[in-house]
mmCIF file of the C-alpha atoms, coordinates in Angstrom:
data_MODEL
# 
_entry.id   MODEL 
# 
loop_
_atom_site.group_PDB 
_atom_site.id 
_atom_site.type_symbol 
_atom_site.label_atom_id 
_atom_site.label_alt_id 
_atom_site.label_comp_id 
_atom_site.label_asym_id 
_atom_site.label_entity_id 
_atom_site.label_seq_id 
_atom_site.pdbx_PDB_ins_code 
_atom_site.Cartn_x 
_atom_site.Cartn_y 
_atom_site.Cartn_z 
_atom_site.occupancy 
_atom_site.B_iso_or_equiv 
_atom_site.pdbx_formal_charge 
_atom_site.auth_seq_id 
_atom_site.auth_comp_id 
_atom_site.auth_asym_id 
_atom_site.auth_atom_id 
_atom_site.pdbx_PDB_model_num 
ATOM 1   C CA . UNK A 1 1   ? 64.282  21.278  34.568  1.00 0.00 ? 1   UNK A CA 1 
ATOM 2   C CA . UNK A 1 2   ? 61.290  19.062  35.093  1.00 0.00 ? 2   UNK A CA 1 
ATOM 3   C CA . UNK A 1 3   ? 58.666  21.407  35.573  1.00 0.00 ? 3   UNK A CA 1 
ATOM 4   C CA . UNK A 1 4   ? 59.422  23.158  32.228  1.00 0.00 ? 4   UNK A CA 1 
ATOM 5   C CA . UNK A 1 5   ? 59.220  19.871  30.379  1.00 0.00 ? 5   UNK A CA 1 
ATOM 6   C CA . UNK A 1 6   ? 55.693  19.041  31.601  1.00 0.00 ? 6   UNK A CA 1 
ATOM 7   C CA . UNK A 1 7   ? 54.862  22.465  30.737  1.00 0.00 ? 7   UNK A CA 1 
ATOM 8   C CA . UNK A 1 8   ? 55.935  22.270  27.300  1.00 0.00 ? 8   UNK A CA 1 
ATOM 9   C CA . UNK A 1 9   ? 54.430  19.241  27.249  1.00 0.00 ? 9   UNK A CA 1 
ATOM 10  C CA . UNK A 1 10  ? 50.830  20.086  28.318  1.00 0.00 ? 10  UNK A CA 1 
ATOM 11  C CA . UNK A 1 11  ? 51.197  23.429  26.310  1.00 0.00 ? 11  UNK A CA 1 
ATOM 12  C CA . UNK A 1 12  ? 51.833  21.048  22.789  1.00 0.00 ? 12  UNK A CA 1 
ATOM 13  C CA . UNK A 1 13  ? 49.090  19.174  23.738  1.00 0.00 ? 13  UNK A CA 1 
ATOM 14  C CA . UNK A 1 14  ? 46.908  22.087  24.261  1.00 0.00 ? 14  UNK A CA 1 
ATOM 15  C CA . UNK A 1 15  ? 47.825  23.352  21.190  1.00 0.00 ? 15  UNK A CA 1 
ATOM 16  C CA . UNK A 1 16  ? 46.898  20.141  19.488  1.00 0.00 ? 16  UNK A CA 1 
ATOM 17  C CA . UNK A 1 17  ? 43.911  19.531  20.812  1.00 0.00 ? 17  UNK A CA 1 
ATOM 18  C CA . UNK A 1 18  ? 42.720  22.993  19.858  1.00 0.00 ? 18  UNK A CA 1 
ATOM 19  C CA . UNK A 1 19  ? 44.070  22.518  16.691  1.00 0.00 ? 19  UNK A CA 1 
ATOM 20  C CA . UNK A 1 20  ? 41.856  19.261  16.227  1.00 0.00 ? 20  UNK A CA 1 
ATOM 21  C CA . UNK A 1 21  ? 38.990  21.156  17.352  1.00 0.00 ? 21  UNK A CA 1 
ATOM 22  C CA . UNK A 1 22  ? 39.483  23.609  14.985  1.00 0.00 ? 22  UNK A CA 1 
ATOM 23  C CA . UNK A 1 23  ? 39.562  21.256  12.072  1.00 0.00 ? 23  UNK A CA 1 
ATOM 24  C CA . UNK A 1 24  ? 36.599  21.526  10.365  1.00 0.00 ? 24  UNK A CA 1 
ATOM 25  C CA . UNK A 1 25  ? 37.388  18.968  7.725   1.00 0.00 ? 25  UNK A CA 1 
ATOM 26  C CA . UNK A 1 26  ? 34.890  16.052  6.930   1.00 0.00 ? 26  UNK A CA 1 
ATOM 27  C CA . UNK A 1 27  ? 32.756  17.379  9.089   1.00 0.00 ? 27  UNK A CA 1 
ATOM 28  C CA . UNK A 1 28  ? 29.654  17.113  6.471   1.00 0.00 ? 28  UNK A CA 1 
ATOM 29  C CA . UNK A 1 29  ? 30.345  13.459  6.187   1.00 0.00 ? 29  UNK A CA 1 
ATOM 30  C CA . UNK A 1 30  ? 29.950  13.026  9.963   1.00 0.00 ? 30  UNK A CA 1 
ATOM 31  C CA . UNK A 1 31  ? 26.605  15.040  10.008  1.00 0.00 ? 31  UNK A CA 1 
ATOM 32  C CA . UNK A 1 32  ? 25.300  13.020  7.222   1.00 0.00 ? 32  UNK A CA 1 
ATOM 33  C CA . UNK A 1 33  ? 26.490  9.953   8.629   1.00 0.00 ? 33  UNK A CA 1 
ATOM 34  C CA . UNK A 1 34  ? 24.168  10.916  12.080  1.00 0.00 ? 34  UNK A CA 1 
ATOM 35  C CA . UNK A 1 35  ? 21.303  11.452  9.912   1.00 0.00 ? 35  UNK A CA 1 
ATOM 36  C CA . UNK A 1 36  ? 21.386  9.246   7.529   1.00 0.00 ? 36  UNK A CA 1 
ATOM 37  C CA . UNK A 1 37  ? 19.650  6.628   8.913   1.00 0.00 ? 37  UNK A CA 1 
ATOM 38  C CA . UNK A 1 38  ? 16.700  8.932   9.809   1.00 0.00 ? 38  UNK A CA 1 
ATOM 39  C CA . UNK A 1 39  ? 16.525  10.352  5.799   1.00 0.00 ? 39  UNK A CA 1 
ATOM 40  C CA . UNK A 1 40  ? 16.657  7.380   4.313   1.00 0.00 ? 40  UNK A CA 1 
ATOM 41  C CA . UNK A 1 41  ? 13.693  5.673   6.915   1.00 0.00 ? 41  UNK A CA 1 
ATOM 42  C CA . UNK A 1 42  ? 11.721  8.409   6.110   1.00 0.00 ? 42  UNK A CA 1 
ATOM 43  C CA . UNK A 1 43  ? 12.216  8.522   2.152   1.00 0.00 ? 43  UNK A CA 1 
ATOM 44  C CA . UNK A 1 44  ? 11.363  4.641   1.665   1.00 0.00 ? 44  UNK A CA 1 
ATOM 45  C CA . UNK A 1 45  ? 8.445   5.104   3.963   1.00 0.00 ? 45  UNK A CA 1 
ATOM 46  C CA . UNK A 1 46  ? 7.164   7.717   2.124   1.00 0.00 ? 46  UNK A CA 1 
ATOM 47  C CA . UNK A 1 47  ? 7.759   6.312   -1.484  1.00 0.00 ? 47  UNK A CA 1 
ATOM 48  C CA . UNK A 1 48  ? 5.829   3.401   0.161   1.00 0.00 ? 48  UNK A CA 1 
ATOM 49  C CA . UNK A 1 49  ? 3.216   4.918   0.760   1.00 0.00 ? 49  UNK A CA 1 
ATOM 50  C CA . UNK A 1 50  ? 2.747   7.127   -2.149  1.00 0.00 ? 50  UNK A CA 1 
ATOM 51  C CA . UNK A 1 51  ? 2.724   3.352   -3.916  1.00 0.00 ? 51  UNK A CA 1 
ATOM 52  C CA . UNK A 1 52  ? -0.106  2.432   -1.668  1.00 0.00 ? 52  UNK A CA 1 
ATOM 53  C CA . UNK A 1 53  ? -1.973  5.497   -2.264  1.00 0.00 ? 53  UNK A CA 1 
ATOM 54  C CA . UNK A 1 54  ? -1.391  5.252   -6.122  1.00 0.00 ? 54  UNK A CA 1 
ATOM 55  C CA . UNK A 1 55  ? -2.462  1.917   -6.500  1.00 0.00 ? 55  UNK A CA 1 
ATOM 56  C CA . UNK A 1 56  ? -5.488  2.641   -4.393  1.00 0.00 ? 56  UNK A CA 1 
ATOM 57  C CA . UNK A 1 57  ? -6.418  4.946   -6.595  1.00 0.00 ? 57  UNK A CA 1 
ATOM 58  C CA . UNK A 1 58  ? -6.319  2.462   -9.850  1.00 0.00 ? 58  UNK A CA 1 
ATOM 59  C CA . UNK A 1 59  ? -7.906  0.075   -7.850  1.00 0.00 ? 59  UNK A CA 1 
ATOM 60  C CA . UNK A 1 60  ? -10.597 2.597   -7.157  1.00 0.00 ? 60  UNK A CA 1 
ATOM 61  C CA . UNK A 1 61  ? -11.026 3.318   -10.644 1.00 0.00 ? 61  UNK A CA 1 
ATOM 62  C CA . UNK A 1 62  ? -11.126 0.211   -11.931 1.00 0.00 ? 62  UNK A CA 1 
ATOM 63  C CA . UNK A 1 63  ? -14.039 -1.083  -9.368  1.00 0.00 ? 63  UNK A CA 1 
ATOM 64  C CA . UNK A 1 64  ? -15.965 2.084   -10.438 1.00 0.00 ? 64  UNK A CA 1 
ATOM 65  C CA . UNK A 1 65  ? -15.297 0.972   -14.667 1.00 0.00 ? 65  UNK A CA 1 
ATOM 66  C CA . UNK A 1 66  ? -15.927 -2.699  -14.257 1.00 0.00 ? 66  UNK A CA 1 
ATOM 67  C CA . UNK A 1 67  ? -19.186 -2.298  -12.043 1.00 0.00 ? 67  UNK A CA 1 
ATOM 68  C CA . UNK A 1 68  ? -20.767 -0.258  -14.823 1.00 0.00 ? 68  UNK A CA 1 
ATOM 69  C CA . UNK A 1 69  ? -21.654 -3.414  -17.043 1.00 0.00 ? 69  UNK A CA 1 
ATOM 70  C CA . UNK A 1 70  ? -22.982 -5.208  -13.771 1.00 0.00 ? 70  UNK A CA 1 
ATOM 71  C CA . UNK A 1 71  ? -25.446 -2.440  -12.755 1.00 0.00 ? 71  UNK A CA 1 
ATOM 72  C CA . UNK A 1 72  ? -26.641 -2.100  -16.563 1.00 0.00 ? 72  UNK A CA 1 
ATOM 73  C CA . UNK A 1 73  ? -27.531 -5.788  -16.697 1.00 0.00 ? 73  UNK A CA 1 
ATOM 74  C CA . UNK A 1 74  ? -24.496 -6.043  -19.122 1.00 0.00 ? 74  UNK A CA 1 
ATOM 75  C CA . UNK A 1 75  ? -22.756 -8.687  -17.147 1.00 0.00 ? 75  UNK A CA 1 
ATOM 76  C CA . UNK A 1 76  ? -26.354 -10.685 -16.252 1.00 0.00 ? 76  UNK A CA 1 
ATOM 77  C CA . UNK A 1 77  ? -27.334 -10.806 -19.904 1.00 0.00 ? 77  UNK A CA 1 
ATOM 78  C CA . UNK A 1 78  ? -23.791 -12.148 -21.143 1.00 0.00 ? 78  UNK A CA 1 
ATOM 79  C CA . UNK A 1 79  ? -23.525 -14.905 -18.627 1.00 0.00 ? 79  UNK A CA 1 
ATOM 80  C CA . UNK A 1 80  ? -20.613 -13.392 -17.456 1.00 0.00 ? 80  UNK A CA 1 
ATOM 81  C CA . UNK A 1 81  ? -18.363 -15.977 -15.510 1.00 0.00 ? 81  UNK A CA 1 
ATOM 82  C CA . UNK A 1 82  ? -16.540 -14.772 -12.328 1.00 0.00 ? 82  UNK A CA 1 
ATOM 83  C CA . UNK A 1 83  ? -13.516 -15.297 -14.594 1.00 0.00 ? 83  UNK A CA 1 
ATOM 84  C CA . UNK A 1 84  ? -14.136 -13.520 -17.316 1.00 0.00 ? 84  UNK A CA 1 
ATOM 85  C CA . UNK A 1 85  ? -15.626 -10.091 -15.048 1.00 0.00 ? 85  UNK A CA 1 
ATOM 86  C CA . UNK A 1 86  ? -12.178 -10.780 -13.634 1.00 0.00 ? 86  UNK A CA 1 
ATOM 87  C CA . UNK A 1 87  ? -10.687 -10.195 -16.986 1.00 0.00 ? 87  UNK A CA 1 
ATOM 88  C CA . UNK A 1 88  ? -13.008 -7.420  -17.637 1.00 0.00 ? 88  UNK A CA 1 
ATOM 89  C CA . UNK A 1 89  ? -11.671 -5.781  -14.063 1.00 0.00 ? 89  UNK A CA 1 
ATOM 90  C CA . UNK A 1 90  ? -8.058  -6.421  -14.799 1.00 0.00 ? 90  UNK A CA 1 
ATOM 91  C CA . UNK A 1 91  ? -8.193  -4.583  -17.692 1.00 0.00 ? 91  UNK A CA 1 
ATOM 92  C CA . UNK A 1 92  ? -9.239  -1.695  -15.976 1.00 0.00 ? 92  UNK A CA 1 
ATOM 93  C CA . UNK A 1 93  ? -6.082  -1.437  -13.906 1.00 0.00 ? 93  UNK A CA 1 
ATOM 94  C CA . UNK A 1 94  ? -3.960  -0.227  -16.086 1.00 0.00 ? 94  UNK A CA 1 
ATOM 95  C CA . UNK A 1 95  ? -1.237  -3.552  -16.236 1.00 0.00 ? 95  UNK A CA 1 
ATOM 96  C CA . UNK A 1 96  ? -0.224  -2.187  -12.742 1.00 0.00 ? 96  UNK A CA 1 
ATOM 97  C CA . UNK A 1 97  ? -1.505  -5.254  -10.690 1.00 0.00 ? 97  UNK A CA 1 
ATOM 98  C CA . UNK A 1 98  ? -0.650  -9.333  -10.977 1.00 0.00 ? 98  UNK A CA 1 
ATOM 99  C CA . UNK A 1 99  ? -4.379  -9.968  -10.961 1.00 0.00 ? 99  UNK A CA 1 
ATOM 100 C CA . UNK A 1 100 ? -3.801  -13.338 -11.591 1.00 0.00 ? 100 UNK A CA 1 
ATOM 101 C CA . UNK A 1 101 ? -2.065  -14.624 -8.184  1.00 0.00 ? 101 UNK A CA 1 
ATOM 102 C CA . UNK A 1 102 ? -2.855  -11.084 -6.032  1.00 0.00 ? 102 UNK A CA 1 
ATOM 103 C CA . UNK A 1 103 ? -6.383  -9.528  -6.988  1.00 0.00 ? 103 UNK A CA 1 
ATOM 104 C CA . UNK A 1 104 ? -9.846  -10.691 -5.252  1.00 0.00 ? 104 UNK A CA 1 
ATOM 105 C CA . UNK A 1 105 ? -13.316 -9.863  -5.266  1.00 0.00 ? 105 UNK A CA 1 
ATOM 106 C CA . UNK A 1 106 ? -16.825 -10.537 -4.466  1.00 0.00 ? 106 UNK A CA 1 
ATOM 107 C CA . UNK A 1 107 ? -19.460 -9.625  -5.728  1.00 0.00 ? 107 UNK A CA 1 
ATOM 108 C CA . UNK A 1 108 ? -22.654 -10.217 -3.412  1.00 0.00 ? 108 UNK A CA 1 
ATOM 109 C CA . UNK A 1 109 ? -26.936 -9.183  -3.654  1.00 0.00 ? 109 UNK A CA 1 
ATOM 110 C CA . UNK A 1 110 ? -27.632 -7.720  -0.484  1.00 0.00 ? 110 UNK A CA 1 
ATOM 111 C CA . UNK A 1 111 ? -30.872 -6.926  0.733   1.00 0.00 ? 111 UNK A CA 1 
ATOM 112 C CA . UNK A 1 112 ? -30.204 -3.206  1.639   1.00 0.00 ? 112 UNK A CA 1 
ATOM 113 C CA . UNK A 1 113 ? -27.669 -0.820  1.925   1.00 0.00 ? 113 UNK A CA 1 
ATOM 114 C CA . UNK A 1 114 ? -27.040 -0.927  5.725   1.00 0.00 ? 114 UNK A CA 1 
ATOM 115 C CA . UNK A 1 115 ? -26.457 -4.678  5.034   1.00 0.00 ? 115 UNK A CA 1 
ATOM 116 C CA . UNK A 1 116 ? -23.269 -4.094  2.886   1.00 0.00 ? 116 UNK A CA 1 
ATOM 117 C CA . UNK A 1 117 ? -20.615 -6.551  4.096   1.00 0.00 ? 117 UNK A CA 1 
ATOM 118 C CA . UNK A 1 118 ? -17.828 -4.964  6.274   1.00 0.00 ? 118 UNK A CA 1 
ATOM 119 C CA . UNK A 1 119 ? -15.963 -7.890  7.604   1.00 0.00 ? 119 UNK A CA 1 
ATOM 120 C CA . UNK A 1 120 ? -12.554 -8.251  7.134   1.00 0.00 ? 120 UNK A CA 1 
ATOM 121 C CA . UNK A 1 121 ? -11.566 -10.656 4.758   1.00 0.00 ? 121 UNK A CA 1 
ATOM 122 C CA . UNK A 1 122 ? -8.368  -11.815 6.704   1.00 0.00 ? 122 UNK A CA 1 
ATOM 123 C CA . UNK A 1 123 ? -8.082  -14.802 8.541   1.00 0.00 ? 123 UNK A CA 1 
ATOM 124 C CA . UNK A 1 124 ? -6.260  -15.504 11.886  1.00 0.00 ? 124 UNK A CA 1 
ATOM 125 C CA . UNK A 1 125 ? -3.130  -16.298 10.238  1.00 0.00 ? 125 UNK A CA 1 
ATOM 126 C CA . UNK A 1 126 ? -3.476  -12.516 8.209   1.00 0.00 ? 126 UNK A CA 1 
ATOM 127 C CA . UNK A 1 127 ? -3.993  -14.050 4.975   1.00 0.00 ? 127 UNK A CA 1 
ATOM 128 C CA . UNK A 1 128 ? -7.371  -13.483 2.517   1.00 0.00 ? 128 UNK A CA 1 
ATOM 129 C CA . UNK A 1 129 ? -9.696  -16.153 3.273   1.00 0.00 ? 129 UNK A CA 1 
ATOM 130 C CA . UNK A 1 130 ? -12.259 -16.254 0.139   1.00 0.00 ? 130 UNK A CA 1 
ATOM 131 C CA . UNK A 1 131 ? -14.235 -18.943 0.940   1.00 0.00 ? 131 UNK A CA 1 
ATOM 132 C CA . UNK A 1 132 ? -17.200 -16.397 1.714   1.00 0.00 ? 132 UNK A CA 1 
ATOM 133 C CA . UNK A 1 133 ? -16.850 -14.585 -1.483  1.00 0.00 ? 133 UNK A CA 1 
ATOM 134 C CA . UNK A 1 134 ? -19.108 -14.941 -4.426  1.00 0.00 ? 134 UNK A CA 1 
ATOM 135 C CA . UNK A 1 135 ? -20.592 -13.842 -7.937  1.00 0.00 ? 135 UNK A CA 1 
ATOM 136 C CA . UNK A 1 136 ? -24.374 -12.989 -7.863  1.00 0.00 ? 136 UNK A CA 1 
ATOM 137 C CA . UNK A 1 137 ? -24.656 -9.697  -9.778  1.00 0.00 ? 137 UNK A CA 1 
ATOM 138 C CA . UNK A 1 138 ? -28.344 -9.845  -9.348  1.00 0.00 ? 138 UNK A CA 1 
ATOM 139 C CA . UNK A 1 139 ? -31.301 -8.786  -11.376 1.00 0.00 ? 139 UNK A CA 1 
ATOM 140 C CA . UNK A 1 140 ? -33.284 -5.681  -12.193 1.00 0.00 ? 140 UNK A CA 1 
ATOM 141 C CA . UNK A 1 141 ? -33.363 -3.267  -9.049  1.00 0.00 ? 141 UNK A CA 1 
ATOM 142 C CA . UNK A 1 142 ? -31.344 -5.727  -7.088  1.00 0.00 ? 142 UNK A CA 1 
ATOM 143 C CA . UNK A 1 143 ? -28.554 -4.035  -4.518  1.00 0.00 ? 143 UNK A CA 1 
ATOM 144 C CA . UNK A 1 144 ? -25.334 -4.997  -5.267  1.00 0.00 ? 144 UNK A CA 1 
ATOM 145 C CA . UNK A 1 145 ? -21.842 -4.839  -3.251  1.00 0.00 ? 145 UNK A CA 1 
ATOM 146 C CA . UNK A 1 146 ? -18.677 -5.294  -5.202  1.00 0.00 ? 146 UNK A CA 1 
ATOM 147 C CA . UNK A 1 147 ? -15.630 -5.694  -3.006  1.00 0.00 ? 147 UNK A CA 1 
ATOM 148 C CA . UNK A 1 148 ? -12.225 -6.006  -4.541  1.00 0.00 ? 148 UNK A CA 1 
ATOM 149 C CA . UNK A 1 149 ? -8.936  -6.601  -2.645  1.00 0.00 ? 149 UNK A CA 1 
ATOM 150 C CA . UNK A 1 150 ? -5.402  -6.279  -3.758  1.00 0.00 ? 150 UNK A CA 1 
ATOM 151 C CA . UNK A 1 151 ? -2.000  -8.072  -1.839  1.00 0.00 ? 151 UNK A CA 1 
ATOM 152 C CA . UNK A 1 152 ? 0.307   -5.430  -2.009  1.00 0.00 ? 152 UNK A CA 1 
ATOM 153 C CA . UNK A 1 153 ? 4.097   -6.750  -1.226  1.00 0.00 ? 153 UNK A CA 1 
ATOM 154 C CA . UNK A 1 154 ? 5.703   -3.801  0.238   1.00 0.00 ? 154 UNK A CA 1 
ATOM 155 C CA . UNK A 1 155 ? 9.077   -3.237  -1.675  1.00 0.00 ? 155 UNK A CA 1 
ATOM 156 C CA . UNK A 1 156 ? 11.119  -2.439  2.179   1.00 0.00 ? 156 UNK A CA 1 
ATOM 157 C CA . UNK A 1 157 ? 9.683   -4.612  4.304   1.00 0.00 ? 157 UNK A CA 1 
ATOM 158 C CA . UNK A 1 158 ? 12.308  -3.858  6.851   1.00 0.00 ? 158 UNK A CA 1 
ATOM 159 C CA . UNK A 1 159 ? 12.023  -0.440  6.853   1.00 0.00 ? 159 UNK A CA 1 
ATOM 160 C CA . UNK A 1 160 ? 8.070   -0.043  6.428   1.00 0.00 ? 160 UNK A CA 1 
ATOM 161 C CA . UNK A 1 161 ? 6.708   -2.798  8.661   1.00 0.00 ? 161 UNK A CA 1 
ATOM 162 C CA . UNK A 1 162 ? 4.184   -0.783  9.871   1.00 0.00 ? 162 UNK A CA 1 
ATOM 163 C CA . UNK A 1 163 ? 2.658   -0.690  7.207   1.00 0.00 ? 163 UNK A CA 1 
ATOM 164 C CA . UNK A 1 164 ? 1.768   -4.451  6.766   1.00 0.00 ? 164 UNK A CA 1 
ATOM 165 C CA . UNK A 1 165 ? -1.560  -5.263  7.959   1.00 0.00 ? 165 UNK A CA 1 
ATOM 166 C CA . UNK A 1 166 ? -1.010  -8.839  6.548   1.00 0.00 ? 166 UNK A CA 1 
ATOM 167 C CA . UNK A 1 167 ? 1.118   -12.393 6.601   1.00 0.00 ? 167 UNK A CA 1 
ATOM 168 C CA . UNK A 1 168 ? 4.267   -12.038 4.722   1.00 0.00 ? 168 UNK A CA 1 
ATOM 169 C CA . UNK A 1 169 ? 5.033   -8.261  4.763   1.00 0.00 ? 169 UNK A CA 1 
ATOM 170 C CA . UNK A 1 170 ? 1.690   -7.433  2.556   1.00 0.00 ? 170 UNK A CA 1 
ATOM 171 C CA . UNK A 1 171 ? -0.529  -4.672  2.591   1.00 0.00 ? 171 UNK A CA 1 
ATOM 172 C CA . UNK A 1 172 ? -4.206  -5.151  1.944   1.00 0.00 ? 172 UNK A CA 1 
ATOM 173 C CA . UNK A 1 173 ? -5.262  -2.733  -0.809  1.00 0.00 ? 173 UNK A CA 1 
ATOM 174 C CA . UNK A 1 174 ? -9.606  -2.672  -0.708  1.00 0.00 ? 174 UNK A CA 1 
ATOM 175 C CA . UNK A 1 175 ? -12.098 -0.641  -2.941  1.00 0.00 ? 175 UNK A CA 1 
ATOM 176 C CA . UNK A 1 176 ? -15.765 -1.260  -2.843  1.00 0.00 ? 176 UNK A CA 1 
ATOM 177 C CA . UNK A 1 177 ? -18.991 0.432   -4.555  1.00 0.00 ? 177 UNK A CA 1 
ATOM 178 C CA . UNK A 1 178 ? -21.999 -0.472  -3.853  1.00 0.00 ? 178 UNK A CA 1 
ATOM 179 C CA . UNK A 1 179 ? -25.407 0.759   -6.180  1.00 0.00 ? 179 UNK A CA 1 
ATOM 180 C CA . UNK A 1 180 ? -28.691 -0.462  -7.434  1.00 0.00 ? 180 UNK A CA 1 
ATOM 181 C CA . UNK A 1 181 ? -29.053 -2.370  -10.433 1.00 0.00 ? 181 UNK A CA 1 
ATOM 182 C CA . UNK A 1 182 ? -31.000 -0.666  -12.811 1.00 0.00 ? 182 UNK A CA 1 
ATOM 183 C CA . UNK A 1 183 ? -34.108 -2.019  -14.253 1.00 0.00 ? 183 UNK A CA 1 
ATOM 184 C CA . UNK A 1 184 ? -32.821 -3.850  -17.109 1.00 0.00 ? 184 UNK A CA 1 
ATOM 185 C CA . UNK A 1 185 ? -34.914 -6.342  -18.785 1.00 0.00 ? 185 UNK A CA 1 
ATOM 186 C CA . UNK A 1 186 ? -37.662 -4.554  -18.057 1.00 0.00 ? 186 UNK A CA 1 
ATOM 187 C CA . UNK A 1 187 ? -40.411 -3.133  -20.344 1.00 0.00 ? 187 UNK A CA 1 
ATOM 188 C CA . UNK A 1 188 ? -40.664 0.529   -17.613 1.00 0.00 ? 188 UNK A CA 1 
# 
């Protein structure tokens, strides 16, 4: 009488287990659940960077706008301040940037176009350290470099911290031109 009870026994539990392994409900929800975590990395990192690379692009075009005036002698005959080709720069972006508290430039003469400044502007502590940067526009047939840097706060700093190549979970958007004034002023 034993021997049939531990077979019936192991044959119901045989029969179970292949009956769980049958089951096929809620079996989506696991697979999502496994790759979840994955799809949703990947997602934010790439809406993070399609941010970066859009703002790039406005910060591109705005450099490229705002250094017309300065290479037509625009800027040099206005007496431009550095605050108000700020202005004139900001407006160029669109209302996509706090200029105010995030945006930087510097606009430098340089003597020739294998001396345009390549430096980083960070500091030790990965933060933008302006005390180099400047306003001279120049003159007539003067070289000019216009740098322009943007603090870019990444919106998942958690999931796209490779991305930050500053202090405080930033990203440091740059543009530059660099051109020749033309000969304004002058009679030829």
């Amino acid at each position: 009488m034993m021997p049939s009870i531990r077979y019936s026994l192991a044959m119901r539990l045989k029969a179970r287990f292949r009956d769980y392994a049958n089951d096929h409900r809620g079996i989506a929800a696991v697979e999502f659940a496994l790759i979840a975590a994955p799809f949703f990395f990947l997602i934010f990192g790439l809406l993070e960077v399609c941010m970066i690379f859009i703002m790039a692009a406005i910060l591109d075009h705005g450099i490229a706008d705002a250094a017309r005036p300065l290479r037509t002698g625009a800027v040099q005959q206005a007496g431009m301040t550095p605050e108000e080709f700020r202005e004139l720069l900001c407006s160029e972006l669109m209302g996509m940037m706090d200029c105010q508290n995030r945006l930087y430039f510097d606009v430098q003469t340089i003597d020739g176009f294998n001396l345009v400044p390549t430096g980083s502007p960070l500091n030790d502590a990965g933060a933008i350290n302006g005390e180099e940067f400047g306003f001279i526009p120049g003159g007539p047939n003067d070289i000019v470099a216009v740098r322009v840097f943007y603090e870019w706060n990444l919106m998942t700093p958690g999931l796209t911290a490779p991305l930050a190549n500053m202090a405080g979970h930033k990203h440091l958007i740059q543009s530059n031109v660099v051109f020749r004034n033309e000969p304004f002023g002058s009679e030829s």
